[in-house]
mmCIF file of C-alpha atoms in Angstrom:
data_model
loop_
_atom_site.group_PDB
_atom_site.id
_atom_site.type_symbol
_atom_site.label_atom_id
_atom_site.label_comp_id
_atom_site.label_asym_id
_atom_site.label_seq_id
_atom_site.Cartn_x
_atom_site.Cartn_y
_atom_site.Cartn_z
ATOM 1 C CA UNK A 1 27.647 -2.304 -48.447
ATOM 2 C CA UNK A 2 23.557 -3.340 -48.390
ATOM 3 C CA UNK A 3 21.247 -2.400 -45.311
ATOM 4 C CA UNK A 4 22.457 -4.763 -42.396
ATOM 5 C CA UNK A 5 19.888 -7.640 -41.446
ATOM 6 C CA UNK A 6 18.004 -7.143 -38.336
ATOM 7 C CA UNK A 7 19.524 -9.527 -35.696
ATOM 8 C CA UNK A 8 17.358 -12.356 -34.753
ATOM 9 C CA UNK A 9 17.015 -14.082 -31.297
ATOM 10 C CA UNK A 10 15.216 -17.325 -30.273
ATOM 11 C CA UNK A 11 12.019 -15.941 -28.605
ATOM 12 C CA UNK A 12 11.987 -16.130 -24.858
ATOM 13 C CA UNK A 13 10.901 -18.698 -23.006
ATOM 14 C CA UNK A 14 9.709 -17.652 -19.394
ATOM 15 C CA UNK A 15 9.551 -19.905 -16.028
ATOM 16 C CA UNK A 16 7.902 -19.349 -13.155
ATOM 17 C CA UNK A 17 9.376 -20.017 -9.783
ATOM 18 C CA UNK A 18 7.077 -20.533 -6.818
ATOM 19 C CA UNK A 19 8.386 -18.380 -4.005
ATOM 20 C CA UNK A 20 5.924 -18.647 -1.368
ATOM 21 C CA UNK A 21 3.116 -20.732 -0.759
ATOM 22 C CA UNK A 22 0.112 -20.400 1.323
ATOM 23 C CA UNK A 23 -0.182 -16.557 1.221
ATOM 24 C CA UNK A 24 -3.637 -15.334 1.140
ATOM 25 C CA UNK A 25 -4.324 -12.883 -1.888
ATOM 26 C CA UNK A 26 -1.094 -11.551 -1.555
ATOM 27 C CA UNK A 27 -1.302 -7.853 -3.184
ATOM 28 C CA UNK A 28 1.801 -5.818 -3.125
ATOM 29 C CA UNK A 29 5.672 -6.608 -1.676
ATOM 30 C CA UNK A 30 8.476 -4.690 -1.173
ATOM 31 C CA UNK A 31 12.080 -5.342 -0.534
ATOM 32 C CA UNK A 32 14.291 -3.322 2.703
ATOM 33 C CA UNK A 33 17.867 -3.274 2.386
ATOM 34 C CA UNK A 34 18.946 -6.154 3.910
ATOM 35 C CA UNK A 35 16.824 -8.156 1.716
ATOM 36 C CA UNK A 36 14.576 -8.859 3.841
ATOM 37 C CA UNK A 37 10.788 -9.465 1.839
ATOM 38 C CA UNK A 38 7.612 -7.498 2.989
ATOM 39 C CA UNK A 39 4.366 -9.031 1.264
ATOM 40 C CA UNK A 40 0.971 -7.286 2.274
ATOM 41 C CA UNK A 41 -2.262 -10.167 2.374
ATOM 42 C CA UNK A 42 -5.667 -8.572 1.500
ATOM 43 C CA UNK A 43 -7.445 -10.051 4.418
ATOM 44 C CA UNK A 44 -4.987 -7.806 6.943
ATOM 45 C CA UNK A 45 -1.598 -9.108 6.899
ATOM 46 C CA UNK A 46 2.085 -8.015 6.853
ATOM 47 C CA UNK A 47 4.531 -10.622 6.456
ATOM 48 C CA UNK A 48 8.175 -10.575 6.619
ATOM 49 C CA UNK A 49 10.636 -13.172 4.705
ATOM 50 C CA UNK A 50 14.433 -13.381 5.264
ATOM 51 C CA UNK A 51 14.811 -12.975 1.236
ATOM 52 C CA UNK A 52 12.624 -13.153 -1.526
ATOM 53 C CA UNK A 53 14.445 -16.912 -2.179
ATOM 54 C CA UNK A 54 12.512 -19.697 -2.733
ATOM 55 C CA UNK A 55 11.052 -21.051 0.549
ATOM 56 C CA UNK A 56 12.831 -18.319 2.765
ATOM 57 C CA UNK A 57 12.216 -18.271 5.880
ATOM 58 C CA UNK A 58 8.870 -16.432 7.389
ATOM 59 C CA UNK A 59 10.548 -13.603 9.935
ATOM 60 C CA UNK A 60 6.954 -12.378 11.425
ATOM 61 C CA UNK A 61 3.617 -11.818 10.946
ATOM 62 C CA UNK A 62 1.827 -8.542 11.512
ATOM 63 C CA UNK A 63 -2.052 -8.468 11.748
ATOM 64 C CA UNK A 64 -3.145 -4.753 10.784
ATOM 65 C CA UNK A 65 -6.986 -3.697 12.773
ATOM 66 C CA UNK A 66 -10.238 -2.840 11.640
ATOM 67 C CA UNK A 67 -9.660 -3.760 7.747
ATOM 68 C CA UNK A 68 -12.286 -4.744 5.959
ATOM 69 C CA UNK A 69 -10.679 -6.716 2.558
ATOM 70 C CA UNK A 70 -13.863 -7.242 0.329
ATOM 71 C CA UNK A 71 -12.484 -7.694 -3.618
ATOM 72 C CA UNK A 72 -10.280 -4.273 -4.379
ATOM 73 C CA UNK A 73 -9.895 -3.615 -0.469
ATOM 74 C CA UNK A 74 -7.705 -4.764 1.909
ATOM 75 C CA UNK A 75 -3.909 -4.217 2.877
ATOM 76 C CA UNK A 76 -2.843 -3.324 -0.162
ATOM 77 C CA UNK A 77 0.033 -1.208 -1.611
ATOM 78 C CA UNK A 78 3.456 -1.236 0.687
ATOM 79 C CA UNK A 79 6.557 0.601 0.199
ATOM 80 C CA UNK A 80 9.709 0.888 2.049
ATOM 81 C CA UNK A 81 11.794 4.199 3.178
ATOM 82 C CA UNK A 82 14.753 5.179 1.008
ATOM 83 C CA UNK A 83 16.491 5.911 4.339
ATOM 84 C CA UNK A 84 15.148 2.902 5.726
ATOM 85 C CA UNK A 85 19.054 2.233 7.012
ATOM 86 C CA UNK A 86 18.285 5.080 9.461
ATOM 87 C CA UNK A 87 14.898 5.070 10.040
ATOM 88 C CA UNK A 88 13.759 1.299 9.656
ATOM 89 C CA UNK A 89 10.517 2.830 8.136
ATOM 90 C CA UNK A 90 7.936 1.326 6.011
ATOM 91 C CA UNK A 91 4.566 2.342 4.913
ATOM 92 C CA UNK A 92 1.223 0.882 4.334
ATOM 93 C CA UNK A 93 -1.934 1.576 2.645
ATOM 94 C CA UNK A 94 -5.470 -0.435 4.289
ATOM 95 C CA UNK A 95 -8.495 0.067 4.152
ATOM 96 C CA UNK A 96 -10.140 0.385 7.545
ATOM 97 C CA UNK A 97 -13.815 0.099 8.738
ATOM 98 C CA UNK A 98 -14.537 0.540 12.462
ATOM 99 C CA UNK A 99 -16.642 -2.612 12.005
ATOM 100 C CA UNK A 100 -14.985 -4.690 9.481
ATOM 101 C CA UNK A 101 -17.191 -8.012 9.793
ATOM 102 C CA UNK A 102 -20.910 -6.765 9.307
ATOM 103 C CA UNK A 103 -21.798 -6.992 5.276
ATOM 104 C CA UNK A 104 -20.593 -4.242 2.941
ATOM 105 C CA UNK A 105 -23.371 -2.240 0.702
ATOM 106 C CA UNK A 106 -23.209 -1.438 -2.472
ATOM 107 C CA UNK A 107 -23.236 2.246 -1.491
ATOM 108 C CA UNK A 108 -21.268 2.143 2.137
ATOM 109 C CA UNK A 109 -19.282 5.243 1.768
ATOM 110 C CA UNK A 110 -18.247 5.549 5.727
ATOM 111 C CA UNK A 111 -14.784 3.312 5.435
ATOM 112 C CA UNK A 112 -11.657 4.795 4.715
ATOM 113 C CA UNK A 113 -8.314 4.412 3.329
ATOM 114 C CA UNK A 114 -5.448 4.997 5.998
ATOM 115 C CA UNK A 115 -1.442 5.070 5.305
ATOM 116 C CA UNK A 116 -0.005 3.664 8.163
ATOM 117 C CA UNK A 117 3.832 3.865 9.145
ATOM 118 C CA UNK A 118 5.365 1.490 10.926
ATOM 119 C CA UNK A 119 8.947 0.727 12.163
ATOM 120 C CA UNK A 120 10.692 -2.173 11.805
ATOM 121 C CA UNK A 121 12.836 -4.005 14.674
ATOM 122 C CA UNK A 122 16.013 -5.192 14.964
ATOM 123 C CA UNK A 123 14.249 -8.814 14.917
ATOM 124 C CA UNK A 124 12.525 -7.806 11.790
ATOM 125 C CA UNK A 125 9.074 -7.466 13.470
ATOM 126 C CA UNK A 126 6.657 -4.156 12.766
ATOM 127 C CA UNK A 127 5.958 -1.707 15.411
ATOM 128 C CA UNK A 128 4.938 1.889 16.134
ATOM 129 C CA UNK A 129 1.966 1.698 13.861
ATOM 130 C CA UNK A 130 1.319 5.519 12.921
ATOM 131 C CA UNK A 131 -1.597 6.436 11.178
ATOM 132 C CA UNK A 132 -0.044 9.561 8.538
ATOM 133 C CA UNK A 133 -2.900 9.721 6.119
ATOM 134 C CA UNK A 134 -6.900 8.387 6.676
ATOM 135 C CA UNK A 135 -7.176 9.103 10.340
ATOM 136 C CA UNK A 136 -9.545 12.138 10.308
ATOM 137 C CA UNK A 137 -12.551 13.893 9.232
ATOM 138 C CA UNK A 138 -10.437 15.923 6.883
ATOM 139 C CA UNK A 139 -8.030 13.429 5.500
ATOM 140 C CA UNK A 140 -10.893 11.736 4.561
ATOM 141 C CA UNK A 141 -10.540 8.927 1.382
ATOM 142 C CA UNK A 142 -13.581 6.627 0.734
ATOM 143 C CA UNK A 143 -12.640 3.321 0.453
ATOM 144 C CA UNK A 144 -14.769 0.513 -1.895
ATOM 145 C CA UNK A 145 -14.682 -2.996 -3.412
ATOM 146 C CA UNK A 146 -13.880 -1.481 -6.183
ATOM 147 C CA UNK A 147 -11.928 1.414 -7.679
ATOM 148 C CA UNK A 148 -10.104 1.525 -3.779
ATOM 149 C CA UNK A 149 -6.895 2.210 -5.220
ATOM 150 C CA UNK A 150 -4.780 2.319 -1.751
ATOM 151 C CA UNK A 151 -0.982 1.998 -3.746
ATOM 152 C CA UNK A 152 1.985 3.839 -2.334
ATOM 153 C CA UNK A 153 5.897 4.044 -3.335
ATOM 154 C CA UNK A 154 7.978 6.374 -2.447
ATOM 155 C CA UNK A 155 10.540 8.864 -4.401
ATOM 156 C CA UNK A 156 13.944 9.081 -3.981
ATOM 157 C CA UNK A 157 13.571 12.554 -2.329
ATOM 158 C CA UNK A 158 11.691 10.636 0.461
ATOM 159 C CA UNK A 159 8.419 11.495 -0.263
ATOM 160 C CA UNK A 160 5.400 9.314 -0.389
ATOM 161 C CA UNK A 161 2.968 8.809 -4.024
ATOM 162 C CA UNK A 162 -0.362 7.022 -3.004
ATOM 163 C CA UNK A 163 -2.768 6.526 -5.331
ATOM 164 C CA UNK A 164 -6.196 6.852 -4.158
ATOM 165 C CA UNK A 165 -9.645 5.055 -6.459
ATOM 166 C CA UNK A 166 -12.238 7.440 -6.981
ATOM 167 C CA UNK A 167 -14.248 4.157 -4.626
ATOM 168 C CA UNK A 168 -16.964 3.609 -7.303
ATOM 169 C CA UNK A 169 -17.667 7.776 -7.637
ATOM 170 C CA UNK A 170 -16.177 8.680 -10.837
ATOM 171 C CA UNK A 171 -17.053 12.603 -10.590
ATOM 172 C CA UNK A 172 -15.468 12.785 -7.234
ATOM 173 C CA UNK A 173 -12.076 12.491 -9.316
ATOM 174 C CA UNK A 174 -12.458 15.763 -11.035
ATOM 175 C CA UNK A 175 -13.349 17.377 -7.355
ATOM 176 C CA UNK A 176 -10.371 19.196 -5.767
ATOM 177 C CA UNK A 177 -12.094 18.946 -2.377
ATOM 178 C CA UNK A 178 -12.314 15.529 -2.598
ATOM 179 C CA UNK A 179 -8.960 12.759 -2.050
ATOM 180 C CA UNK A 180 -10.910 10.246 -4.162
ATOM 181 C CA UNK A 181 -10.105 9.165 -7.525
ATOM 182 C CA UNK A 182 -6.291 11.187 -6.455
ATOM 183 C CA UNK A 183 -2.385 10.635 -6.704
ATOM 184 C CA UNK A 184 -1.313 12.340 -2.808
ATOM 185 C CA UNK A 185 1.908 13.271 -2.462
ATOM 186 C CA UNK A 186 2.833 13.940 1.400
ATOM 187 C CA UNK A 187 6.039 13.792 3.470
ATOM 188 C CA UNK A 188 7.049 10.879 5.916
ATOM 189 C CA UNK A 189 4.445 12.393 8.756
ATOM 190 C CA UNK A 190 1.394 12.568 6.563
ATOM 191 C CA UNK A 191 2.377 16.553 6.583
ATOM 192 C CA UNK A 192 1.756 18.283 3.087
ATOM 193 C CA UNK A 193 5.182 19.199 1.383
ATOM 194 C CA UNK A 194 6.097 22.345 -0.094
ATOM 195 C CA UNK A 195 5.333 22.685 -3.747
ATOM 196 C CA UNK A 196 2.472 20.059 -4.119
ATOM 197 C CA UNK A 197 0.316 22.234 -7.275
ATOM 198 C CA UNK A 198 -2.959 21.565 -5.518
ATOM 199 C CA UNK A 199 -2.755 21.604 -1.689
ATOM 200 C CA UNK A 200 -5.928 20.621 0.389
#
């Protein structure tokens, strides 16, 4: 017998489906066991949906402080716990600016990014808001409008990835003293795990 013919299929023909509406600059969303819908707003919101159907029903609201959302910055990456069954956690990454409403400059380097824990309720609202990563002068990650980065998932080993912009200061990613322009890799408490190649 000859070569066979490659098969051929109809291309595909997409559809979108609105989900939610009204959401402002929605950036990142994540889904808990029970199916429950976590979206993260730039401007400083956490929202909770019953499902990620269309038109579910909005659970609760949670305002994050201090975040200054200017064009790459915000709330942005969210990620839930692979033991969230147990632990109900889930985990944020904002940036944060003591005085979020006066004007960013071009060259403000003295806001931060921050991964923030928080635990969810039996009524599906968000509490216990731990700062793990940002909070210090050694933890330390410039945030910016642009290159901010500020993504996090997390493995199935139950530690945390976030990915970190180099904030507009591309040598600072070929720095090993500096976070920026970084993938972190750090345990449920912020803590440094064992075997990370290059520890702070």
């Amino acid at each position: 017998t000859g070569p066979r013919e490659p098969a051929h299929a109809a291309a595909p023909s997409p559809t979108a489906t609105v989900v939610q509406s009204g959401l402002v600059i929605p950036w990142d969303l994540a889904f808990a066991p029970d199916g429950t819908m976590h979206v993260t707003e730039r401007p400083g919101r956490i929202r909770v949906y019953a499902s990620g159907a269309p038109g579910a029903t909005l659970i609760s609201t949670t305002t994050v402080p201090n975040v200054r959302s200017v064009h790459e910055s915000g709330v942005n990456g969210i990620a839930v716990d692979v033991n969230f069954a147990s632990n109900r956690f889930i985990y944020v990454c904002a940036s944060v600016d003591p005085n979020p409403s006066e004007p960013v400059e071009v060259n403000d380097l003295n806001w931060t990014n921050q991964v923030m824990r928080y635990r969810v309720t039996a009524q599906r609202t968000l509490s216990e808001r731990t700062v793990i990563f940002g909070g210090t002068a050694n933890e330390h990650a410039r945030a910016a409008f642009q290159h901010n980065g500020c993504s996090v998932e997390m493995d199935a080993s139950g530690l945390l990835w976030v990915g970190i912009g180099d904030a507009r200061q591309p040598a600072d990613a070929q720095d090993p003293d500096s976070f920026n322009g970084k993938i972190l890799r750090m345990n449920r408490d912020g803590t440094v795990p064992a075997g990370n190649p290059d520890p702070p």
